[in-house]
Each structure stands twice: as structure tokens, then as C-alpha cells.
């Protein structure tokens, strides 16, 4: 292949001079009369050969050389439509060989087919080249691209020399080399992404931007590369915010530090240093507020401000869920609250005992025992209150029904009640008054009263639960104050039944009982 001219980009090759062809025969063996005809044929052959060479110079550099030269120089590729038009026109068909002899149709067809096969490879080569250049191949596959260009140049040489088999082989090698190079675009893309990520982590915004722009050139639809480029664009601002946050954190300005780290994350949520810084600031804020809440809670507990202490410990628990310190503080508050409630119930019960409200006092002791079943004072107090309440109820019942004391069993029970009442220590005035009232009642109920009974002498008289008196007209009997029942019976007469009351003062005498209604 001849050297290229550099002063004119349109002249990619030196002018190819037509080879000298011996188209004349020996003058001695050729008739003079044929001299003119041979000269005409000779110039016709020269003209045909010149047209063929001219066609090659026009067609081949237009179809191959400019594009291959573009590979070497990085010039813009011709439009696909222009390339197709070159293929449609093709090189000038050669109808005669270099000696001017006609070429056989079979030979000519074979050469055309080989030429077309080579041209197809050239078209494929150019398409691959265009695709790779659109992916910024010079930045990640320059050496392999140069090797492919060298193979294409060798193909050019063979093509111009019409060594189509060799040309096809070189072009095929160039195509394979570019296809292999295209196959590595994915690795170049991943490498660019990684370089971009490394640069961001190292705080190098320009290097990160360059790497992600390369990744986008290789794969324009890459979301990862586009997001990486966005991160690279704000990286300097992110780093400035992180530095501010770290400075505030070191100075103990926790809220300011948290705000700056959050500002960095608003720009780039994937910034690890900002996430870690924000977590540190938040943790230290929580720790500070948690300790303050605990201190506030224990201080309020010590001074008896239980509601304030409870709120403080709850604040601490909200800041640090499951905290044993906060939970223990709440338990202490609840215990103190319970103790305070128990003490209030104890005082209420004691006051009710003083007021001789035994039943209400017993209720207060019950409430205290519900809070703490082991309270000895509440157990003892409830027992005393219930016993006094029961004694009072019995006293009131006895005083309300004095006539029942005429029965020996009732009287004995009342006397036992009086002994129990007198055994009560330090009775209150009202309780003592009831004891005295019962004592006086028992004295009266124990003193017999003389009762006069009258009958008709024929009626059999009986005083129930006292004695059978028989028949009489008048009789005196000693009875304790109370209510009695007398019955009378007589053959042939309807029985009578009479209830009478014996008063302590003897009033109500005499008592008359006799049968009067015949059967």
C-alpha cells in the first residue's frame, strides 16, 4: 500500500498509474495494413483500464478508506445513507482483464461475489466502529481499537490488490476484534461505576463525576450511573455539611450537629458518614435527655412530688424503651403512691373508729388490704372494727326488744353480750353509753315483778315456758318483766289464749284468763 498524502484529506492514496500493457506484436510479423486497427484496440484497452482504475479510486476510497481513516483519526462517521449509496453504486465492473482480453462471465461473477462479501464485512466493521465510538471506546478500549484499525488497514491493502480472500480474512479479524471489544463494554461500565463509588467515598467529586459520565457514555440508560452523577454533583456540599456536623458534635452542640448531618442526607441519603454522624448525634441527645429525666424523676420522688416523678420516669422510658432504670423509677413511684394511699386509708379508718363508725372503718381497712394484703395494722383494725360493729348491732337489737329478756336464753345471751362489751378497751363515749344502757336494762329484766292472775276456778291455766298453774280464781306469781302467753282450757269450752306484758313497774295487773265460750 502506498504512503498517504497529508496535505489534502481527500487524497488518501497516491495516484495509481496504469500498468504498462504490451498490446502490440512484433512489427516484422504484422502486416502494415493492420497497424491502424491495432493502435485503435490498444488505446481502447488503455481507456478501459483507465476507467476501471478510476472507478476503483472513486468507489473504494469512498466506501472504505475514509471510514477506516476515521477509525485512526476519530473523525465523524459518514451518514448510514451515504454508505448504503456507495454500496449500491459499487466499484466499476471490470469486463476485461489487464491484457485487454475479455473476462469470462463465471470468473467475473465470482469476483463480484467476493467483492460484495468483503463490502458486507466493511459495512459491519463500520457499524461496530460507530457503536463503540458512541460508547466512548477511546477511553476504555483504545489499544484494542487501534489493533482492530490495523487489521482493517491490512484488509484495505488486500482489497485494492483484489486479493479478496485475504481482504475478507483481515476484515473478519477486525470485525471479530471489535465484537470482542464491544463484549467488554459491560466490564468497562462496571469498572467505571466502581471507580465513581470509590471516588465519592474518598471525597473526590471531579473524579467521581468523570467516572459516572463515562459509565453513562457506555450505558446511557443506566439509572445507577445517573444517580451516581447526581451524587457527584452535590458531593462537595455534602462533605461541607458533614464537616459542619462533626465540628458541632465535637463541641457538644448536639442539635446543630444533627441538623447538619440531616442536611447532608437530604442532598445524598447514601452518605455513610452523614448517617453515622446523625445516629451519633441522636444517640447522644437521647442519652442526655434520658439522664436528665431520671434525675428529675428521682428528685421529685425524694420530695414527695409523685405525679411529677411519674411523668419524668415515663419520659425517660419513652426515650429509651425497656430501660431498667426508668422502669425501676416508675415502680418506686407506684410503691410510694401505694404507701401514701395506704397511709391515707389508715388515717381515715382510725378517725372512723374514733367516731364509732365501725362499718365504715372496716371498709377502709378492706381497701388497704386490697393494696397490700400483708398489712398487719389493716388486718387487726378490720378485725376490731368488725367485732365492734357486730357488738353494736347486738346491743341495739337487745335494747330494741327488751321484752324478749323474759326468756331465760335471751337473758343469758344479753348478759354474755354485756361481758363482751365491758371487755372492750378504751370504749368511746357512745359505746360506753350503750353498755350502761344494756346493764340497766338487764338489771330491770332480772328483777321479778309480782303479777296477779284471776280465773273462774274451773279453767286450767298455763303460762307458756313458765309453769302450769291449774285452776284458780286468783293467784299471785313472780315474773320478770317481759311478754308472756297464758292459755286456758276447760272441758266443754273453747280454749283461750292470752298474751300479756309484765312491766317493770308492775303496771298491767291483774291479768284475767278464763274460758267462757261453750262448745
Short mmCIF file of C-alpha atoms in Angstrom, two decimals:
data_model
loop_
_atom_site.label_atom_id
_atom_site.label_comp_id
_atom_site.label_asym_id
_atom_site.label_seq_id
_atom_site.Cartn_x
_atom_site.Cartn_y
_atom_site.Cartn_z
CA UNK A 1 0.00 0.00 0.00
CA UNK A 2 1.45 3.41 -0.92
CA UNK A 3 2.09 6.25 1.54
CA UNK A 4 -0.77 8.67 2.20
CA UNK A 5 -0.68 12.34 1.35
CA UNK A 6 -1.24 14.58 4.34
CA UNK A 7 -1.76 17.91 2.67
CA UNK A 8 -5.16 17.03 1.19
CA UNK A 9 -7.66 14.91 3.21
CA UNK A 10 -9.45 13.93 0.03
CA UNK A 11 -6.32 12.28 -1.43
CA UNK A 12 -6.00 9.33 0.90
CA UNK A 13 -3.80 7.44 -1.59
CA UNK A 14 -1.16 8.25 -4.20
CA UNK A 15 -2.40 8.20 -7.74
CA UNK A 16 -2.22 4.71 -9.08
CA UNK A 17 -0.59 4.81 -12.54
CA UNK A 18 -1.90 2.32 -15.10
CA UNK A 19 0.41 -0.57 -15.63
CA UNK A 20 2.11 -0.74 -19.00
CA UNK A 21 0.49 -3.41 -21.08
CA UNK A 22 2.17 -4.82 -24.18
CA UNK A 23 -0.69 -4.67 -26.58
CA UNK A 24 1.44 -4.70 -29.85
CA UNK A 25 3.04 -7.58 -31.65
CA UNK A 26 6.37 -7.76 -33.45
CA UNK A 27 6.30 -5.40 -36.44
CA UNK A 28 8.01 -7.87 -38.60
CA UNK A 29 5.27 -10.43 -38.26
CA UNK A 30 2.36 -7.97 -38.51
CA UNK A 31 1.01 -6.57 -41.73
CA UNK A 32 1.21 -2.80 -42.13
CA UNK A 33 -2.42 -2.65 -43.11
CA UNK A 34 -3.40 -3.82 -39.63
CA UNK A 35 -1.33 -1.15 -37.93
CA UNK A 36 -4.18 1.35 -37.51
CA UNK A 37 -6.63 -1.23 -36.21
CA UNK A 38 -4.13 -2.48 -33.62
CA UNK A 39 -3.45 1.06 -32.45
CA UNK A 40 -7.15 1.62 -32.00
CA UNK A 41 -7.52 -1.55 -29.97
CA UNK A 42 -4.56 -0.65 -27.86
CA UNK A 43 -5.92 2.76 -26.93
CA UNK A 44 -9.34 1.26 -26.29
CA UNK A 45 -7.81 -1.20 -23.83
CA UNK A 46 -5.85 1.58 -22.17
CA UNK A 47 -9.01 3.67 -21.92
CA UNK A 48 -10.96 0.72 -20.43
CA UNK A 49 -8.22 0.00 -17.92
CA UNK A 50 -8.09 3.68 -17.01
CA UNK A 51 -11.83 3.70 -16.41
CA UNK A 52 -11.54 0.62 -14.24
CA UNK A 53 -8.74 2.10 -12.17
CA UNK A 54 -10.55 5.40 -11.94
CA UNK A 55 -13.66 3.60 -10.76
CA UNK A 56 -11.68 1.83 -8.07
CA UNK A 57 -10.09 5.09 -6.98
CA UNK A 58 -13.51 6.72 -6.75
CA UNK A 59 -15.51 3.85 -5.26
CA UNK A 60 -13.10 2.14 -2.88
CA UNK A 61 -11.72 5.20 -1.07
CA UNK A 62 -15.26 6.48 -0.76
CA UNK A 63 -16.58 3.19 0.63
CA UNK A 64 -13.64 2.05 2.74
CA UNK A 65 -10.71 4.45 3.12
CA UNK A 66 -12.49 7.48 4.56
CA UNK A 67 -14.18 5.34 7.22
CA UNK A 68 -11.01 3.44 8.11
CA UNK A 69 -9.10 6.66 8.20
CA UNK A 70 -11.82 7.93 10.52
CA UNK A 71 -11.02 4.99 12.84
CA UNK A 72 -7.43 6.18 13.02
CA UNK A 73 -8.21 9.90 13.33
CA UNK A 74 -11.52 9.77 15.26
CA UNK A 75 -13.32 11.80 12.53
CA UNK A 76 -17.10 11.66 12.30
CA UNK A 77 -18.51 8.61 10.54
CA UNK A 78 -20.41 9.14 7.26
CA UNK A 79 -24.12 9.01 7.43
CA UNK A 80 -25.55 5.47 7.04
CA UNK A 81 -27.46 6.53 3.93
CA UNK A 82 -24.27 7.68 2.21
CA UNK A 83 -22.59 4.39 3.00
CA UNK A 84 -25.50 2.43 1.52
CA UNK A 85 -25.40 4.54 -1.63
CA UNK A 86 -21.73 3.71 -2.00
CA UNK A 87 -22.56 0.02 -1.76
CA UNK A 88 -25.33 0.36 -4.32
CA UNK A 89 -23.07 2.02 -6.84
CA UNK A 90 -20.06 -0.20 -6.03
CA UNK A 91 -16.85 -0.24 -7.97
CA UNK A 92 -16.86 -0.13 -11.71
CA UNK A 93 -17.43 -3.55 -13.15
CA UNK A 94 -14.37 -4.94 -14.92
CA UNK A 95 -15.24 -6.62 -18.18
CA UNK A 96 -11.70 -7.26 -19.46
CA UNK A 97 -8.50 -8.41 -17.80
CA UNK A 98 -5.31 -6.36 -17.59
CA UNK A 99 -4.25 -7.53 -21.01
CA UNK A 100 -7.46 -6.29 -22.54
CA UNK A 101 -8.83 -9.74 -23.02
CA UNK A 102 -12.49 -10.26 -22.12
CA UNK A 103 -13.12 -11.82 -18.67
CA UNK A 104 -15.23 -14.93 -18.58
CA UNK A 105 -18.69 -14.44 -17.07
CA UNK A 106 -18.10 -17.10 -14.41
CA UNK A 107 -14.85 -15.52 -13.33
CA UNK A 108 -16.38 -12.09 -13.34
CA UNK A 109 -19.38 -13.26 -11.20
CA UNK A 110 -17.07 -14.96 -8.70
CA UNK A 111 -15.02 -11.80 -8.30
CA UNK A 112 -18.15 -9.70 -7.85
CA UNK A 113 -19.45 -12.08 -5.19
CA UNK A 114 -16.13 -11.97 -3.33
CA UNK A 115 -16.14 -8.18 -3.59
CA UNK A 116 -19.68 -7.98 -2.18
CA UNK A 117 -18.74 -10.31 0.70
CA UNK A 118 -15.84 -8.04 1.55
CA UNK A 119 -18.03 -4.95 1.31
CA UNK A 120 -20.52 -6.56 3.73
CA UNK A 121 -17.71 -7.08 6.21
CA UNK A 122 -16.64 -3.47 5.75
CA UNK A 123 -20.20 -2.32 6.47
CA UNK A 124 -20.33 -4.48 9.61
CA UNK A 125 -16.94 -3.15 10.65
CA UNK A 126 -18.09 0.43 10.28
CA UNK A 127 -21.32 -0.22 12.21
CA UNK A 128 -19.34 -1.71 15.09
CA UNK A 129 -16.96 1.20 14.97
CA UNK A 130 -19.84 3.72 15.13
CA UNK A 131 -21.44 1.90 18.07
CA UNK A 132 -18.20 1.72 20.04
CA UNK A 133 -17.36 5.34 19.41
CA UNK A 134 -20.78 6.32 20.72
CA UNK A 135 -19.79 4.48 23.89
CA UNK A 136 -16.57 6.48 24.32
CA UNK A 137 -14.44 3.45 23.44
CA UNK A 138 -11.32 5.60 23.20
CA UNK A 139 -11.44 5.93 27.00
CA UNK A 140 -11.63 2.27 27.88
CA UNK A 141 -10.51 0.26 24.82
CA UNK A 142 -8.05 2.43 22.91
CA UNK A 143 -5.35 -0.26 22.49
CA UNK A 144 -7.73 -2.89 21.21
CA UNK A 145 -9.39 -0.33 18.95
CA UNK A 146 -6.01 0.52 17.44
CA UNK A 147 -5.32 -3.17 16.85
CA UNK A 148 -8.63 -3.52 15.01
CA UNK A 149 -7.80 -0.50 12.88
CA UNK A 150 -4.51 -2.10 11.90
CA UNK A 151 -6.34 -5.23 10.76
CA UNK A 152 -8.76 -3.07 8.73
CA UNK A 153 -5.83 -1.29 7.06
CA UNK A 154 -4.37 -4.61 6.03
CA UNK A 155 -7.73 -5.53 4.62
CA UNK A 156 -7.67 -2.30 2.61
CA UNK A 157 -4.34 -3.24 1.07
CA UNK A 158 -5.54 -6.70 0.11
CA UNK A 159 -8.82 -5.34 -1.27
CA UNK A 160 -7.12 -2.83 -3.54
CA UNK A 161 -4.91 -5.57 -4.82
CA UNK A 162 -8.06 -7.63 -5.43
CA UNK A 163 -6.86 -10.28 -3.05
CA UNK A 164 -10.38 -10.66 -1.84
CA UNK A 165 -9.81 -13.79 0.23
CA UNK A 166 -7.03 -12.05 2.18
CA UNK A 167 -9.10 -8.89 2.43
CA UNK A 168 -12.08 -10.82 3.76
CA UNK A 169 -9.89 -12.58 6.31
CA UNK A 170 -8.36 -9.32 7.60
CA UNK A 171 -11.70 -7.55 7.72
CA UNK A 172 -13.22 -10.54 9.52
CA UNK A 173 -10.42 -10.39 12.06
CA UNK A 174 -11.09 -6.68 12.52
CA UNK A 175 -14.83 -7.34 12.95
CA UNK A 176 -14.14 -10.09 15.49
CA UNK A 177 -11.74 -7.80 17.35
CA UNK A 178 -14.39 -5.05 17.57
CA UNK A 179 -17.09 -7.52 18.59
CA UNK A 180 -14.83 -8.81 21.36
CA UNK A 181 -14.12 -5.24 22.36
CA UNK A 182 -17.85 -4.50 22.44
CA UNK A 183 -18.31 -7.56 24.66
CA UNK A 184 -16.06 -5.95 27.26
CA UNK A 185 -18.20 -2.79 27.42
CA UNK A 186 -20.09 -4.27 30.39
CA UNK A 187 -16.88 -4.76 32.33
CA UNK A 188 -15.81 -1.21 31.49
CA UNK A 189 -19.21 0.03 32.66
CA UNK A 190 -18.96 -1.82 35.99
CA UNK A 191 -15.40 -0.62 36.43
CA UNK A 192 -16.50 2.97 35.85
CA UNK A 193 -19.31 2.61 38.39
CA UNK A 194 -16.89 1.24 40.96
CA UNK A 195 -14.38 3.99 40.30
CA UNK A 196 -17.15 6.53 40.74
CA UNK A 197 -18.23 4.98 44.03
CA UNK A 198 -14.64 4.83 45.28
CA UNK A 199 -14.13 8.46 44.34
CA UNK A 200 -17.28 9.50 46.21
CA UNK A 201 -16.16 7.60 49.29
CA UNK A 202 -12.77 9.31 49.00
CA UNK A 203 -14.45 12.72 48.61
CA UNK A 204 -13.17 13.30 45.07
CA UNK A 205 -16.07 14.93 43.27
CA UNK A 206 -14.29 15.57 39.93
CA UNK A 207 -13.02 12.01 39.65
CA UNK A 208 -16.43 10.67 40.60
CA UNK A 209 -18.16 12.86 38.03
CA UNK A 210 -15.70 11.76 35.32
CA UNK A 211 -16.23 8.07 36.12
CA UNK A 212 -20.04 8.29 36.13
CA UNK A 213 -20.06 10.30 32.90
CA UNK A 214 -18.02 7.51 31.32
CA UNK A 215 -20.47 4.92 32.67
CA UNK A 216 -23.35 6.91 31.14
CA UNK A 217 -21.50 7.06 27.82
CA UNK A 218 -21.19 3.29 27.83
CA UNK A 219 -24.74 2.73 29.00
CA UNK A 220 -26.90 5.86 28.55
CA UNK A 221 -29.97 4.31 30.21
CA UNK A 222 -28.11 3.43 33.43
CA UNK A 223 -30.00 4.63 36.49
CA UNK A 224 -27.06 3.75 38.71
CA UNK A 225 -24.71 5.93 36.70
CA UNK A 226 -27.20 8.79 36.58
CA UNK A 227 -27.75 8.57 40.32
CA UNK A 228 -24.01 8.42 40.86
CA UNK A 229 -23.55 11.53 38.75
CA UNK A 230 -26.19 13.29 40.84
CA UNK A 231 -24.28 12.29 43.97
CA UNK A 232 -21.03 13.55 42.47
CA UNK A 233 -22.64 16.91 41.63
CA UNK A 234 -23.62 17.53 45.29
CA UNK A 235 -20.64 15.79 46.86
CA UNK A 236 -18.80 18.99 47.80
CA UNK A 237 -21.89 20.40 49.53
CA UNK A 238 -22.47 17.08 51.29
CA UNK A 239 -18.90 16.97 52.57
CA UNK A 240 -19.16 20.56 53.80
CA UNK A 241 -22.34 19.72 55.74
CA UNK A 242 -20.71 16.61 57.22
CA UNK A 243 -17.70 18.63 58.34
CA UNK A 244 -20.02 21.17 59.99
CA UNK A 245 -21.85 18.37 61.75
CA UNK A 246 -18.63 16.84 63.04
CA UNK A 247 -17.49 20.23 64.34
CA UNK A 248 -20.78 20.79 66.20
CA UNK A 249 -20.64 17.25 67.55
CA UNK A 250 -17.14 17.78 68.94
CA UNK A 251 -18.32 20.99 70.61
CA UNK A 252 -21.30 19.25 72.21
CA UNK A 253 -23.78 21.22 70.11
CA UNK A 254 -25.85 18.13 69.51
CA UNK A 255 -28.97 19.60 67.89
CA UNK A 256 -26.88 21.68 65.47
CA UNK A 257 -24.80 18.61 64.62
CA UNK A 258 -27.93 16.54 63.99
CA UNK A 259 -29.38 19.24 61.73
CA UNK A 260 -26.22 19.48 59.63
CA UNK A 261 -26.00 15.72 59.20
CA UNK A 262 -29.65 15.65 58.17
CA UNK A 263 -28.97 18.45 55.65
CA UNK A 264 -26.23 16.29 54.15
CA UNK A 265 -28.58 13.32 53.92
CA UNK A 266 -31.22 15.41 52.20
CA UNK A 267 -28.65 16.02 49.47
CA UNK A 268 -27.43 12.41 49.39
CA UNK A 269 -29.18 9.81 51.51
CA UNK A 270 -26.41 7.29 50.81
CA UNK A 271 -23.66 9.21 52.57
CA UNK A 272 -22.41 6.82 55.23
CA UNK A 273 -20.57 9.48 57.23
CA UNK A 274 -23.77 11.57 57.45
CA UNK A 275 -25.83 8.58 58.55
CA UNK A 276 -23.29 7.63 61.18
CA UNK A 277 -22.95 11.22 62.37
CA UNK A 278 -26.70 11.69 62.65
CA UNK A 279 -27.01 8.42 64.57
CA UNK A 280 -24.26 9.52 66.95
CA UNK A 281 -25.87 12.94 67.48
CA UNK A 282 -29.30 11.41 68.06
CA UNK A 283 -27.89 8.83 70.46
CA UNK A 284 -26.11 11.47 72.48
CA UNK A 285 -29.24 13.65 72.55
CA UNK A 286 -31.27 10.69 73.81
CA UNK A 287 -28.65 9.83 76.43
CA UNK A 288 -28.54 13.43 77.65
CA UNK A 289 -32.33 13.77 77.83
CA UNK A 290 -32.69 10.31 79.36
CA UNK A 291 -30.27 11.08 82.19
CA UNK A 292 -31.96 14.43 82.77
CA UNK A 293 -35.36 12.74 83.01
CA UNK A 294 -34.03 10.19 85.51
CA UNK A 295 -32.52 12.94 87.67
CA UNK A 296 -35.74 14.91 87.53
CA UNK A 297 -37.75 11.83 88.46
CA UNK A 298 -35.65 10.82 91.47
CA UNK A 299 -35.56 14.39 92.70
CA UNK A 300 -39.34 14.67 92.56
CA UNK A 301 -39.70 11.27 94.21
CA UNK A 302 -37.48 12.30 97.11
CA UNK A 303 -39.55 15.42 97.69
CA UNK A 304 -42.83 13.53 97.51
CA UNK A 305 -44.00 15.06 94.21
CA UNK A 306 -45.18 11.74 92.88
CA UNK A 307 -47.07 12.99 89.82
CA UNK A 308 -44.01 14.93 88.64
CA UNK A 309 -41.76 11.93 89.31
CA UNK A 310 -44.09 9.61 87.40
CA UNK A 311 -44.12 11.91 84.36
CA UNK A 312 -40.33 12.18 84.41
CA UNK A 313 -39.78 8.43 84.54
CA UNK A 314 -42.30 7.93 81.75
CA UNK A 315 -40.39 10.48 79.65
CA UNK A 316 -37.21 8.50 80.29
CA UNK A 317 -38.92 5.28 79.26
CA UNK A 318 -40.15 6.84 76.02
CA UNK A 319 -36.61 7.94 75.23
CA UNK A 320 -35.15 4.53 75.97
CA UNK A 321 -37.76 1.80 75.77
CA UNK A 322 -37.21 -1.08 78.17
CA UNK A 323 -34.82 0.89 80.39
CA UNK A 324 -34.46 -0.87 83.74
CA UNK A 325 -33.64 2.45 85.44
CA UNK A 326 -36.80 4.10 84.19
CA UNK A 327 -38.94 1.07 84.99
CA UNK A 328 -37.46 0.87 88.49
CA UNK A 329 -38.21 4.55 88.98
CA UNK A 330 -41.83 4.00 88.00
CA UNK A 331 -42.05 1.08 90.43
CA UNK A 332 -40.73 3.30 93.20
CA UNK A 333 -43.29 5.94 92.32
CA UNK A 334 -46.10 3.40 92.34
CA UNK A 335 -44.89 1.99 95.63
CA UNK A 336 -44.70 5.45 97.13
CA UNK A 337 -48.15 6.19 95.75
CA UNK A 338 -49.46 2.95 97.24
CA UNK A 339 -47.85 3.71 100.58
CA UNK A 340 -49.38 7.15 100.52
CA UNK A 341 -52.80 5.71 99.74
CA UNK A 342 -52.45 3.09 102.46
CA UNK A 343 -51.48 5.74 104.99
CA UNK A 344 -54.48 7.80 103.98
CA UNK A 345 -56.76 4.78 104.44
CA UNK A 346 -55.19 4.03 107.82
CA UNK A 347 -55.83 7.57 108.99
CA UNK A 348 -59.38 7.51 107.67
CA UNK A 349 -60.08 4.19 109.38
CA UNK A 350 -58.64 5.42 112.68
CA UNK A 351 -60.81 8.54 112.50
CA UNK A 352 -63.88 6.42 111.78
CA UNK A 353 -63.09 4.22 114.77
CA UNK A 354 -62.92 7.33 116.91
CA UNK A 355 -66.31 8.34 115.56
CA UNK A 356 -67.59 4.81 116.32
CA UNK A 357 -68.39 4.27 112.62
CA UNK A 358 -67.28 0.67 112.80
CA UNK A 359 -68.66 -0.47 109.46
CA UNK A 360 -67.07 2.41 107.51
CA UNK A 361 -63.78 1.88 109.31
CA UNK A 362 -63.84 -1.78 108.31
CA UNK A 363 -64.31 -0.76 104.67
CA UNK A 364 -61.18 1.44 104.81
CA UNK A 365 -59.17 -1.44 106.20
CA UNK A 366 -60.50 -3.67 103.39
CA UNK A 367 -59.35 -1.13 100.81
CA UNK A 368 -55.89 -1.01 102.38
CA UNK A 369 -55.63 -4.81 102.31
CA UNK A 370 -56.51 -4.80 98.60
CA UNK A 371 -53.42 -2.67 98.03
CA UNK A 372 -51.25 -4.82 100.27
CA UNK A 373 -52.65 -8.00 101.74
CA UNK A 374 -49.80 -8.29 104.25
CA UNK A 375 -50.65 -5.11 106.21
CA UNK A 376 -50.89 -6.21 109.84
CA UNK A 377 -52.44 -2.95 111.06
CA UNK A 378 -55.19 -3.30 108.44
CA UNK A 379 -55.89 -6.90 109.42
CA UNK A 380 -56.04 -6.05 113.11
CA UNK A 381 -58.00 -2.87 112.52
CA UNK A 382 -60.54 -4.60 110.30
CA UNK A 383 -60.99 -7.35 112.88
CA UNK A 384 -61.58 -4.82 115.67
CA UNK A 385 -63.93 -2.71 113.55
CA UNK A 386 -65.97 -5.72 112.52
CA UNK A 387 -66.17 -7.01 116.12
CA UNK A 388 -67.27 -3.61 117.45
CA UNK A 389 -69.80 -3.29 114.64
CA UNK A 390 -71.21 -6.71 115.47
CA UNK A 391 -71.37 -5.89 119.21
CA UNK A 392 -73.12 -2.62 118.49
CA UNK A 393 -75.65 -4.37 116.29
CA UNK A 394 -76.40 -6.90 119.04
CA UNK A 395 -76.69 -4.17 121.67
CA UNK A 396 -79.06 -2.17 119.55
CA UNK A 397 -81.11 -5.27 118.82
CA UNK A 398 -81.32 -6.15 122.52
CA UNK A 399 -82.21 -2.64 123.57
CA UNK A 400 -84.86 -2.51 120.86
CA UNK A 401 -86.59 -5.68 122.17
CA UNK A 402 -86.40 -5.59 125.96
CA UNK A 403 -89.46 -7.82 126.39
CA UNK A 404 -87.56 -10.80 124.97
CA UNK A 405 -85.38 -10.72 128.06
CA UNK A 406 -88.15 -12.53 129.88
CA UNK A 407 -86.85 -15.67 128.18
CA UNK A 408 -84.01 -17.24 130.05
CA UNK A 409 -81.95 -17.93 126.90
CA UNK A 410 -82.32 -14.39 125.65
CA UNK A 411 -81.44 -13.02 129.07
CA UNK A 412 -78.36 -15.21 129.26
CA UNK A 413 -77.24 -14.07 125.81
CA UNK A 414 -77.73 -10.43 126.82
CA UNK A 415 -75.65 -10.94 129.94
CA UNK A 416 -72.88 -12.52 127.80
CA UNK A 417 -73.09 -9.56 125.44
CA UNK A 418 -72.62 -7.20 128.35
CA UNK A 419 -69.48 -9.01 129.43
CA UNK A 420 -68.09 -8.69 125.90
CA UNK A 421 -68.87 -5.01 125.81
CA UNK A 422 -67.11 -4.41 129.10
CA UNK A 423 -64.01 -6.21 127.73
CA UNK A 424 -63.56 -3.59 125.00
CA UNK A 425 -60.53 -1.42 125.75
CA UNK A 426 -60.91 2.30 125.79
CA UNK A 427 -64.51 2.38 124.61
CA UNK A 428 -65.69 5.61 123.07
CA UNK A 429 -68.38 7.66 124.90
CA UNK A 430 -71.22 6.47 122.73
CA UNK A 431 -70.17 2.87 123.10
CA UNK A 432 -69.88 3.26 126.87
CA UNK A 433 -73.37 4.75 127.00
CA UNK A 434 -74.80 1.73 125.25
CA UNK A 435 -73.02 -0.55 127.71
CA UNK A 436 -74.59 1.34 130.61
CA UNK A 437 -78.00 1.23 128.95
CA UNK A 438 -77.78 -2.51 128.44
CA UNK A 439 -76.57 -3.01 132.00
CA UNK A 440 -79.52 -1.06 133.37
CA UNK A 441 -81.91 -2.98 131.16
CA UNK A 442 -80.56 -6.28 132.36
CA UNK A 443 -80.90 -5.21 135.97
CA UNK A 444 -84.52 -4.39 135.40
CA UNK A 445 -85.14 -7.51 133.36
CA UNK A 446 -83.61 -9.68 136.07
CA UNK A 447 -85.80 -8.33 138.91
CA UNK A 448 -89.10 -10.34 139.19
CA UNK A 449 -92.42 -8.49 139.37
CA UNK A 450 -95.46 -9.82 141.28
CA UNK A 451 -98.28 -10.47 138.84
CA UNK A 452 -101.89 -11.10 139.92
CA UNK A 453 -103.81 -13.65 137.89
CA UNK A 454 -107.57 -14.16 138.03
CA UNK A 455 -109.68 -17.02 136.64
CA UNK A 456 -113.05 -18.75 137.22
CA UNK A 457 -111.76 -21.66 139.31
CA UNK A 458 -112.63 -24.14 136.61
CA UNK A 459 -110.23 -23.19 133.82
CA UNK A 460 -106.86 -24.89 133.72
CA UNK A 461 -104.32 -22.07 133.33
CA UNK A 462 -100.81 -22.44 131.91
CA UNK A 463 -98.18 -19.77 131.32
CA UNK A 464 -96.12 -20.97 128.40
CA UNK A 465 -92.44 -21.63 129.08
CA UNK A 466 -93.09 -20.72 132.75
CA UNK A 467 -95.45 -23.10 134.62
CA UNK A 468 -98.78 -24.99 134.61
CA UNK A 469 -100.85 -23.22 137.26
CA UNK A 470 -104.05 -25.31 137.21
CA UNK A 471 -107.47 -23.83 138.06
CA UNK A 472 -107.90 -20.98 140.48
CA UNK A 473 -109.85 -17.89 141.00
CA UNK A 474 -106.91 -15.64 141.94
CA UNK A 475 -103.22 -16.25 142.24
CA UNK A 476 -100.01 -14.32 142.53
CA UNK A 477 -96.83 -15.27 140.64
CA UNK A 478 -93.37 -13.74 140.31
CA UNK A 479 -92.43 -12.97 136.71
CA UNK A 480 -89.55 -10.97 135.17
CA UNK A 481 -90.58 -8.05 133.03
CA UNK A 482 -91.43 -9.11 129.56
CA UNK A 483 -94.17 -10.51 127.36
CA UNK A 484 -95.84 -13.80 128.32
CA UNK A 485 -98.51 -16.03 126.89
CA UNK A 486 -101.16 -17.73 129.05
CA UNK A 487 -103.60 -20.43 127.92
CA UNK A 488 -106.77 -21.69 129.48
CA UNK A 489 -108.71 -24.88 128.86
CA UNK A 490 -111.94 -26.40 130.25
CA UNK A 491 -113.97 -29.38 129.14
CA UNK A 492 -116.91 -28.33 127.02
CA UNK A 493 -115.43 -24.89 126.39
CA UNK A 494 -113.31 -23.42 123.69
CA UNK A 495 -109.65 -22.89 124.75
CA UNK A 496 -108.46 -19.36 125.25
CA UNK A 497 -105.02 -17.79 124.66
CA UNK A 498 -103.88 -14.53 126.16
CA UNK A 499 -100.65 -12.60 125.62
CA UNK A 500 -99.80 -10.15 128.37
CA UNK A 501 -96.90 -7.88 129.22
CA UNK A 502 -95.27 -7.64 132.59
CA UNK A 503 -93.94 -4.16 133.15
CA UNK A 504 -91.04 -3.46 135.47
CA UNK A 505 -93.21 -1.09 137.47
CA UNK A 506 -95.91 -3.74 137.93
CA UNK A 507 -98.47 -1.97 135.81
CA UNK A 508 -101.00 -4.01 133.85
CA UNK A 509 -102.28 -6.07 136.84
CA UNK A 510 -104.41 -8.05 137.25
CA UNK A 511 -104.30 -10.50 134.36
CA UNK A 512 -107.65 -12.28 133.80
CA UNK A 513 -107.84 -15.57 131.93
CA UNK A 514 -110.86 -17.89 131.80
CA UNK A 515 -112.91 -19.95 129.34
CA UNK A 516 -116.38 -18.64 128.58
CA UNK A 517 -117.48 -19.96 125.17
CA UNK A 518 -119.18 -23.32 125.26
CA UNK A 519 -118.59 -25.78 122.50
#
